[in-house]
Amino acid sequence: MLSIEQIRLLIEKLEKAKKVDYQELIDSNLKILKDIAMAVDANNQQVIDRLDRTPEWFTMDIDQKRKRPVVNPWLFRMIQTKINQFSKSSGIYHSLEIGPGTGMFSKEFKAWDINYFVDVNGWVEKSIRKKFPKAAQKNLKFYLTDRTRCDNIPSNSCNFVFSWDTFVFFTQKHIKEYLKDIKRVMVPGGHAFIQYADCQTDLELTQAENTYWNYNTKFAMQEMIAGEGLKVIELNQFVPGASYTIFKKPGKQKPVVDKISEIKLD
């Protein structure tokens, strides 16, 4: 039996192939698959109920990852190295981390002057503050969000936006909403580095089929980012299960060289 994730993946492949050849065949099959996907979404209440995670769910997930970390030392160093490409030793630069959890990467933003943190759970503040020296405490700003709201963060204020192990749990609709807020808070020329679920890869598709992650693909992520007028710089993965995107807001600010590791997008 086809899962909804497999159906959606097939739809996206046909959408891409549609531009090349077999127009009539693709159109007819695409319509059938879309009708099936809509029917599954409308009638499978279990799928619908698990789409948006609650604060309590994220707390339980973090508790499990304390026992069994999903980021090993090698992957941590890869992510850390990528973050450091955006750091600056002079000037005034602000960062934003979305969904920091226990703050695994939060201390990596010490090169920025002001560090904003947004999470659905208020307890993360105490956990993260312990990772910074007393002198840096005044530069840490924590805000609760009920979904995607970043109202307390000024517009055009952040040079760097980061999120890991958070957007993989969001629906595509949720991601679209967040991209609007990310665009608002970023300075012109600012960058974002975000993990997402690329279900065009077997491992990440399995995570979605097991109802742990929510369905997304590289193709869809590229379209959502471009739809907000943001420029994709990189769509890649460190290892299966660690797909990420780097994108920027158009503008003249230069906190980092744009050509980080550009690749051809499928």
Short mmCIF file of C-alpha atoms in Angstrom, two decimals:
data_model
loop_
_atom_site.label_atom_id
_atom_site.label_comp_id
_atom_site.label_asym_id
_atom_site.label_seq_id
_atom_site.Cartn_x
_atom_site.Cartn_y
_atom_site.Cartn_z
CA MET A 1 0.00 0.00 0.00
CA LEU A 2 1.29 3.46 -0.89
CA SER A 3 1.75 5.84 2.03
CA ILE A 4 0.74 9.47 1.72
CA GLU A 5 4.44 10.41 1.75
CA GLN A 6 5.17 8.10 -1.19
CA ILE A 7 2.19 9.49 -3.10
CA ARG A 8 3.37 13.05 -2.54
CA LEU A 9 6.89 12.16 -3.59
CA LEU A 10 5.57 10.62 -6.83
CA ILE A 11 3.47 13.73 -7.45
CA GLU A 12 6.54 15.94 -7.15
CA LYS A 13 8.56 13.73 -9.49
CA LEU A 14 5.77 13.89 -12.09
CA GLU A 15 5.51 17.66 -11.66
CA LYS A 16 9.21 17.95 -12.52
CA ALA A 17 9.03 15.47 -15.42
CA LYS A 18 6.00 17.32 -16.78
CA LYS A 19 8.28 20.08 -18.00
CA VAL A 20 10.27 17.67 -20.14
CA ASP A 21 8.06 15.17 -21.96
CA TYR A 22 5.00 12.87 -21.94
CA GLN A 23 2.62 15.75 -21.19
CA GLU A 24 -0.69 13.93 -21.63
CA LEU A 25 0.36 10.78 -19.74
CA ILE A 26 1.81 12.77 -16.88
CA ASP A 27 -1.22 15.08 -16.63
CA SER A 28 -3.67 12.20 -16.36
CA ASN A 29 -1.64 10.28 -13.77
CA LEU A 30 -0.86 13.43 -11.84
CA LYS A 31 -4.55 14.21 -11.47
CA ILE A 32 -5.28 10.69 -10.21
CA LEU A 33 -2.50 10.85 -7.65
CA LYS A 34 -3.52 14.29 -6.43
CA ASP A 35 -7.11 13.09 -5.99
CA ILE A 36 -5.84 10.08 -4.00
CA ALA A 37 -3.61 12.27 -1.84
CA MET A 38 -6.51 14.64 -1.10
CA ALA A 39 -8.76 11.72 -0.18
CA VAL A 40 -6.14 10.24 2.15
CA ASP A 41 -5.57 13.58 3.86
CA ALA A 42 -9.29 14.18 4.25
CA ASN A 43 -10.10 10.76 5.71
CA ASN A 44 -7.03 9.71 7.64
CA GLN A 45 -7.58 11.53 10.95
CA GLN A 46 -4.47 9.99 12.44
CA VAL A 47 -2.32 11.74 9.84
CA ILE A 48 -4.13 15.03 10.34
CA ASP A 49 -3.83 14.91 14.14
CA ARG A 50 -0.05 14.43 14.17
CA LEU A 51 0.83 17.25 11.77
CA ASP A 52 1.48 20.01 14.33
CA ARG A 53 3.50 19.21 17.43
CA THR A 54 2.65 20.51 20.89
CA PRO A 55 5.14 22.01 23.41
CA GLU A 56 4.71 18.86 25.51
CA TRP A 57 5.64 16.68 22.53
CA PHE A 58 8.85 18.65 21.95
CA THR A 59 9.76 18.32 25.63
CA MET A 60 9.35 14.53 25.50
CA ASP A 61 11.35 14.38 22.26
CA ILE A 62 14.21 16.32 23.84
CA ASP A 63 14.16 14.03 26.88
CA GLN A 64 14.59 11.03 24.58
CA LYS A 65 17.48 12.68 22.73
CA ARG A 66 19.31 13.32 25.99
CA LYS A 67 19.45 9.54 26.30
CA ARG A 68 20.09 8.86 22.61
CA PRO A 69 21.61 11.88 20.82
CA VAL A 70 20.86 12.12 17.09
CA VAL A 71 23.85 14.41 16.43
CA ASN A 72 27.13 12.53 16.79
CA PRO A 73 30.48 14.35 17.35
CA TRP A 74 31.41 14.24 13.65
CA LEU A 75 28.08 15.77 12.55
CA PHE A 76 28.31 18.37 15.32
CA ARG A 77 31.69 19.50 13.99
CA MET A 78 30.32 19.76 10.44
CA ILE A 79 27.42 21.94 11.59
CA GLN A 80 29.71 23.97 13.85
CA THR A 81 32.11 24.63 10.96
CA LYS A 82 29.24 25.79 8.76
CA ILE A 83 27.97 28.16 11.49
CA ASN A 84 31.46 29.63 11.89
CA GLN A 85 31.48 30.64 8.23
CA PHE A 86 28.90 33.28 9.14
CA SER A 87 30.58 34.69 12.26
CA LYS A 88 32.17 38.13 12.34
CA SER A 89 34.76 39.45 14.78
CA SER A 90 33.87 43.14 14.30
CA GLY A 91 30.75 45.22 13.78
CA ILE A 92 27.28 44.71 15.26
CA TYR A 93 25.71 41.41 14.30
CA HIS A 94 22.64 39.65 15.68
CA SER A 95 21.63 35.99 15.43
CA LEU A 96 18.34 34.13 15.84
CA GLU A 97 17.99 30.45 16.74
CA ILE A 98 14.57 28.84 16.23
CA GLY A 99 13.80 25.84 18.45
CA PRO A 100 17.11 25.67 20.39
CA GLY A 101 15.87 22.97 22.80
CA THR A 102 18.71 22.21 25.21
CA GLY A 103 21.01 24.58 23.35
CA MET A 104 23.32 22.09 21.67
CA PHE A 105 24.42 24.73 19.14
CA SER A 106 23.44 27.90 21.01
CA LYS A 107 26.90 28.57 22.42
CA GLU A 108 28.27 28.61 18.87
CA PHE A 109 26.80 32.11 18.42
CA LYS A 110 29.26 33.79 20.78
CA ALA A 111 30.67 35.82 17.86
CA TRP A 112 27.36 37.67 17.51
CA ASP A 113 26.53 40.70 19.67
CA ILE A 114 22.90 39.85 20.40
CA ASN A 115 21.54 36.29 20.37
CA TYR A 116 17.78 35.87 20.03
CA PHE A 117 16.15 32.52 20.84
CA VAL A 118 12.58 31.49 20.01
CA ASP A 119 11.00 28.29 21.34
CA VAL A 120 7.58 26.88 22.25
CA ASN A 121 8.88 25.93 25.73
CA GLY A 122 9.93 28.51 28.30
CA TRP A 123 12.19 26.12 30.22
CA VAL A 124 14.84 26.26 27.47
CA GLU A 125 16.02 29.68 28.68
CA LYS A 126 17.47 28.36 31.94
CA SER A 127 19.18 25.48 30.15
CA ILE A 128 20.82 27.73 27.55
CA ARG A 129 21.88 30.52 29.89
CA LYS A 130 24.04 28.01 31.77
CA LYS A 131 26.17 27.65 28.65
CA PHE A 132 27.19 31.34 28.59
CA PRO A 133 29.46 33.31 30.96
CA LYS A 134 27.98 35.99 33.22
CA ALA A 135 29.24 38.83 31.03
CA ALA A 136 27.29 37.52 28.03
CA GLN A 137 23.93 37.09 29.80
CA LYS A 138 22.68 40.57 28.89
CA ASN A 139 23.06 39.74 25.20
CA LEU A 140 20.75 36.69 25.33
CA LYS A 141 17.10 37.38 24.46
CA PHE A 142 14.48 34.64 24.86
CA TYR A 143 10.94 34.67 23.51
CA LEU A 144 8.09 32.17 23.50
CA THR A 145 6.22 31.41 20.31
CA ASP A 146 2.89 29.65 19.94
CA ARG A 147 3.60 28.72 16.33
CA THR A 148 5.73 30.95 14.08
CA ARG A 149 5.43 34.31 15.75
CA CYS A 150 8.62 36.31 16.23
CA ASP A 151 6.88 39.60 17.05
CA ASN A 152 9.36 40.65 19.74
CA ILE A 153 12.30 40.46 17.36
CA PRO A 154 12.75 43.71 15.41
CA SER A 155 12.39 43.71 11.64
CA ASN A 156 15.65 43.78 9.65
CA SER A 157 17.67 42.98 12.77
CA CYS A 158 19.27 39.53 12.35
CA ASN A 159 22.28 38.76 10.21
CA PHE A 160 22.02 35.03 10.79
CA VAL A 161 19.07 32.69 11.42
CA PHE A 162 19.71 29.09 12.45
CA SER A 163 17.60 26.04 13.23
CA TRP A 164 18.47 22.36 13.57
CA ASP A 165 16.20 19.41 14.40
CA THR A 166 13.09 21.62 14.40
CA PHE A 167 11.81 22.29 10.87
CA VAL A 168 11.79 18.54 10.17
CA PHE A 169 8.69 18.38 12.41
CA PHE A 170 6.81 21.18 10.62
CA THR A 171 4.26 20.80 7.85
CA GLN A 172 4.99 22.60 4.60
CA LYS A 173 2.25 25.10 5.49
CA HIS A 174 3.95 25.76 8.83
CA ILE A 175 7.31 26.23 7.09
CA LYS A 176 5.81 28.74 4.66
CA GLU A 177 4.47 30.77 7.59
CA TYR A 178 7.86 30.70 9.31
CA LEU A 179 9.68 31.81 6.17
CA LYS A 180 7.62 35.00 6.15
CA ASP A 181 8.79 35.82 9.69
CA ILE A 182 12.38 34.83 8.93
CA LYS A 183 12.39 37.18 5.96
CA ARG A 184 11.02 39.99 8.12
CA VAL A 185 13.65 39.71 10.86
CA MET A 186 16.63 39.22 8.55
CA VAL A 187 18.75 42.21 7.53
CA PRO A 188 19.16 42.74 3.78
CA GLY A 189 21.92 40.32 2.79
CA GLY A 190 21.40 38.21 5.93
CA HIS A 191 21.62 34.42 5.79
CA ALA A 192 19.70 31.44 7.20
CA PHE A 193 20.98 27.91 7.80
CA ILE A 194 18.15 25.45 8.47
CA GLN A 195 17.75 21.68 8.61
CA TYR A 196 14.69 20.30 6.82
CA ALA A 197 13.30 16.90 5.83
CA ASP A 198 14.22 15.83 2.30
CA CYS A 199 11.93 12.86 1.70
CA GLN A 200 13.50 12.26 -1.71
CA THR A 201 16.08 10.34 0.32
CA ASP A 202 15.15 6.93 1.73
CA LEU A 203 16.06 7.52 5.36
CA GLU A 204 14.19 10.82 5.61
CA LEU A 205 11.17 9.42 3.77
CA THR A 206 11.10 6.62 6.34
CA GLN A 207 11.08 9.18 9.15
CA ALA A 208 7.96 10.72 7.57
CA GLU A 209 6.32 7.36 6.93
CA ASN A 210 6.82 6.50 10.60
CA THR A 211 4.96 9.75 11.46
CA TYR A 212 8.01 11.13 13.28
CA TRP A 213 8.98 13.85 10.79
CA ASN A 214 6.61 15.70 8.51
CA TYR A 215 6.82 15.31 4.76
CA ASN A 216 8.98 17.71 2.73
CA THR A 217 11.45 17.53 -0.18
CA LYS A 218 14.36 19.49 -1.59
CA PHE A 219 12.21 20.46 -4.57
CA ALA A 220 9.40 21.77 -2.33
CA MET A 221 11.82 23.56 0.02
CA GLN A 222 13.44 25.33 -2.90
CA GLU A 223 10.05 26.52 -4.16
CA MET A 224 8.93 27.74 -0.72
CA ILE A 225 12.13 29.73 -0.18
CA ALA A 226 11.98 31.26 -3.67
CA GLY A 227 8.30 32.03 -3.13
CA GLU A 228 9.29 34.46 -0.37
CA GLY A 229 11.77 36.22 -2.63
CA LEU A 230 14.74 34.65 -0.84
CA LYS A 231 17.77 33.27 -2.67
CA VAL A 232 18.84 29.65 -2.19
CA ILE A 233 22.60 29.43 -1.75
CA GLU A 234 22.87 25.75 -0.89
CA LEU A 235 20.67 22.64 -0.67
CA ASN A 236 22.71 19.72 0.58
CA GLN A 237 23.13 17.11 3.30
CA PHE A 238 26.00 16.20 5.60
CA VAL A 239 24.76 12.60 5.84
CA PRO A 240 21.36 10.96 5.24
CA GLY A 241 19.04 12.40 7.88
CA ALA A 242 20.93 15.70 8.02
CA SER A 243 19.66 17.66 5.01
CA TYR A 244 19.93 21.44 5.17
CA THR A 245 19.44 24.62 3.21
CA ILE A 246 21.26 27.94 3.28
CA PHE A 247 19.48 30.96 1.84
CA LYS A 248 19.77 34.72 1.99
CA LYS A 249 17.63 37.82 1.89
CA PRO A 250 18.49 40.05 -1.08
CA GLY A 251 20.58 43.05 -0.12
CA LYS A 252 24.06 44.53 0.22
CA GLN A 253 24.97 43.37 3.73
CA LYS A 254 28.02 41.11 3.63
CA PRO A 255 28.41 39.12 6.87
CA VAL A 256 29.77 36.19 4.85
CA VAL A 257 30.83 35.34 1.31
CA ASP A 258 27.75 34.18 -0.61
CA LYS A 259 29.40 31.38 -2.56
CA ILE A 260 29.62 28.96 0.33
CA SER A 261 29.23 25.75 -1.59
CA GLU A 262 26.87 26.30 -4.45
CA ILE A 263 25.41 23.21 -6.13
CA LYS A 264 23.16 22.67 -9.09
CA LEU A 265 19.54 22.34 -8.00
CA ASP A 266 17.58 19.51 -9.54
#
